[in-house]
C-alpha atoms as one frame of an Amber mdcrd trajectory, in Angstrom:
protein
  94.928  98.982  80.728  96.650  97.143  83.235  95.515  94.261  85.308  97.575
  92.822  88.329  96.831  90.544  91.414  98.610  91.153  94.559  99.741  87.388
  94.643 101.170  87.303  91.143 104.710  88.215  90.484 103.921  90.459  87.268
 101.189  92.147  85.601  98.773  90.190  83.576  97.929  92.937  81.194  99.829
  96.470  80.894  99.933  99.170  78.120 102.491  97.150  76.089 100.855  93.870
  76.740  97.033  94.467  76.093  96.558  90.592  75.161  97.529  87.941  77.681
  96.996  84.129  77.554  96.899  83.096  81.302  97.627  79.380  81.607  96.839
  77.850  85.185  97.700  74.210  85.203  96.787  73.799  89.011  92.987  73.108
  89.041  93.164  74.658  92.560  94.550  77.660  91.535  92.510  77.809  88.142
  89.347  77.617  90.430  90.686  80.318  92.928  91.728  83.087  90.394  88.472
  82.598  88.181  86.104  82.681  90.955  87.657  85.684  92.480  87.556  87.510
  89.174  84.013  86.488  88.630  83.254  87.861  92.076  84.754  91.101  91.155
  82.737  91.062  88.010  79.570  90.740  89.669  80.506  93.732  92.015  82.089
  92.149  95.237  85.335  92.205  96.756  88.671  90.852  95.172  92.364  91.251
  94.846  92.333  91.970  91.068  93.083  95.615  90.154  92.297  97.071  86.702
  93.576 100.583  86.070  93.955 103.013  82.972  96.921 105.352  83.236  97.407
 104.708  86.994  93.758 105.339  87.725  91.992 102.333  89.058  88.816 101.378
  87.109  85.645  99.608  88.002  86.161  95.807  86.873  82.269  95.103  87.182
  81.605  98.147  84.848  84.462  97.824  82.032  84.901  93.985  82.058  82.982
  91.161  80.276  83.727  87.649  81.125  82.611  84.823  78.705  82.342  81.232
  79.957  80.102  79.898  77.212  80.896  81.578  73.982  77.893  79.919  72.352
  75.653  81.908  74.868  76.659  85.597  73.859  73.763  87.563  72.581  74.212
  91.071  70.909  70.541  91.610  71.926  71.241  90.781  75.632  68.938  93.077
  77.810  71.831  95.015  79.365  73.178  95.758  75.919  69.598  96.747  74.628
  69.083  99.142  77.812  72.434 100.814  77.061  71.551 101.197  73.453  67.955
 102.578  74.228  69.663 105.046  76.626  72.219 106.146  73.912  69.184 106.692
  71.396  67.178 108.811  74.047  69.982 111.108  74.292  70.410 111.437  70.593
  66.606 111.930  70.368  66.821 115.135  72.689  70.124 116.393  71.073  70.110
 119.338  68.829  70.084 117.156  65.696  67.018 115.534  66.371  65.189 117.730
  68.963  62.665 119.316  66.529  61.686 115.816  65.146  61.331 114.421  68.725
  59.147 117.286  69.910  57.013 117.063  66.818  56.656 113.209  67.256  55.422
 113.704  71.053  53.146 116.498  69.957  51.662 113.982  67.167  51.463 111.273
  69.657  49.525 113.299  72.323  47.125 114.722  69.796  46.358 111.251  68.464
  45.827 109.820  72.063  43.377 112.810  72.874  41.631 112.151  69.671  41.092
 108.559  70.788  40.093 109.882  74.330  37.288 112.174  72.784  36.048 109.216
  70.593  35.224 107.316  74.016  33.048 108.094  77.010  36.178 107.939  79.249
  38.036 110.522  81.182  41.875 109.617  80.768  44.960 110.918  82.270  47.640
 111.152  79.417  51.380 111.710  80.153  52.293 114.518  77.861  56.097 113.471
  77.940  56.752 110.634  75.548  58.655 107.735  77.275  61.378 107.218  74.385
  62.753 104.295  75.993  59.316 102.530  76.009  58.869 103.549  72.313  62.162
 101.900  71.548  60.992  98.825  73.106  57.583  98.631  71.646  59.084  99.298
  68.291  61.260  96.153  68.825  64.600  98.017  68.126  67.313  95.677  68.453
  70.604  94.939  66.660  69.985  92.861  63.461  71.328  89.325  63.683  72.658
  87.955  60.382  75.951  85.761  61.182  75.732  82.183  60.796  79.372  81.427
  61.825  80.173  80.847  65.297  83.366  82.941  64.821  81.565  85.829  63.230
  79.044  86.178  66.203  81.849  86.403  68.486  83.569  88.992  66.576  80.506
  91.158  66.267  79.786  90.766  69.896  83.152  92.099  70.778  82.311  95.036
  68.372  79.026  95.732  70.012  79.853  95.585  73.720  83.018  97.798  72.871
  80.911 100.252  71.383  77.689 100.196  73.295  78.703  99.029  76.768  82.256
 100.776  76.698  83.778  97.604  77.635  87.757  97.699  78.158  88.573  94.151
  78.977  87.191  90.907  77.640  87.929  87.698  79.657  87.400  84.343  77.889
  87.785  81.113  80.074  88.874  78.031  78.318  87.801  79.549  74.579  90.610
  77.427  73.049  88.368  74.116  73.723  86.047  75.770  71.096  88.092  77.805
  68.712  91.445  76.488  66.937  94.625  78.763  67.043  93.591  80.826  63.669
  90.225  81.712  65.237  91.506  83.095  68.639  94.029  85.211  66.785  91.086
  86.484  64.660  89.473  87.500  68.019  92.751  89.014  69.357  92.950  91.176
  66.348  89.418  92.153  66.358  89.896  93.186  70.198  92.969  95.287  69.149
  90.953  97.062  66.493  88.327  97.872  69.065  90.886  98.980  71.589  89.904
  96.260  74.043  92.042  94.337  76.034  91.740  90.429  76.129  92.502  87.844
  78.813  92.300  84.307  77.796  92.532  82.046  80.969  93.162  78.382  80.122
  93.755  75.264  82.086  96.306  73.866  79.622  99.201  74.721  77.491  98.505
  74.830  73.600 100.421  76.413  70.528 101.563  80.115  71.073  99.279  82.718
  69.854 100.449  85.684  67.873 100.439  88.925  69.406  99.706  87.395  72.893
 101.779  87.429  76.158 101.843  84.177  77.692 101.777  83.853  81.605 102.113
  80.178  82.981 101.332  78.828  86.553 102.340  75.529  86.459 100.727  72.396
  88.419 103.389  73.050  91.347 102.281  76.833  91.365 105.401  78.165  89.972
 105.079  81.244  87.655 106.474  81.276  84.300 106.485  84.477  82.258
């Protein structure tokens, strides 16, 4: 993946630099760039360009921005909806098609028997809503991590697999995690083949396996 902005002298990310710590010491520029990236993350226009093999990709679709690492939730509605869609596709694929049809038939027969036990004339949809079934069954990812870092690592795995996220952006995550913990996040993102952009407002110890791009308080770029 490659991430550029037309005002910057160099790429923030490239095929050879999948992880970048972008330090923006100027509060004005920090606000400007973060707001612009967030706008594109929410589907609006902006000057950041994310591309893969020279083809531009949708930032809103393939990027996750995390401002508050304590708020990440592997059972977020967006994630579960994508999970249910995946399970629905699998349910009607060849491996599970016969079982799914049998389940639908069994449910319909059960509902018809219920109708017969009443004085009502009911309209029953013969096609079972699989997504609705998953929801009422309470299907979700099991939460078993107690450690803050473990939750973040698992979140990266889940959004990479389920949402097919290609770029994770952390804003000031080094205010919450030490150097070794951030390097653990970097290693996990690389294992999942996900690019990572760490946007920070002050310089700290250099991170292993991370390209550093600095915009100092005077707006000068150092890379």
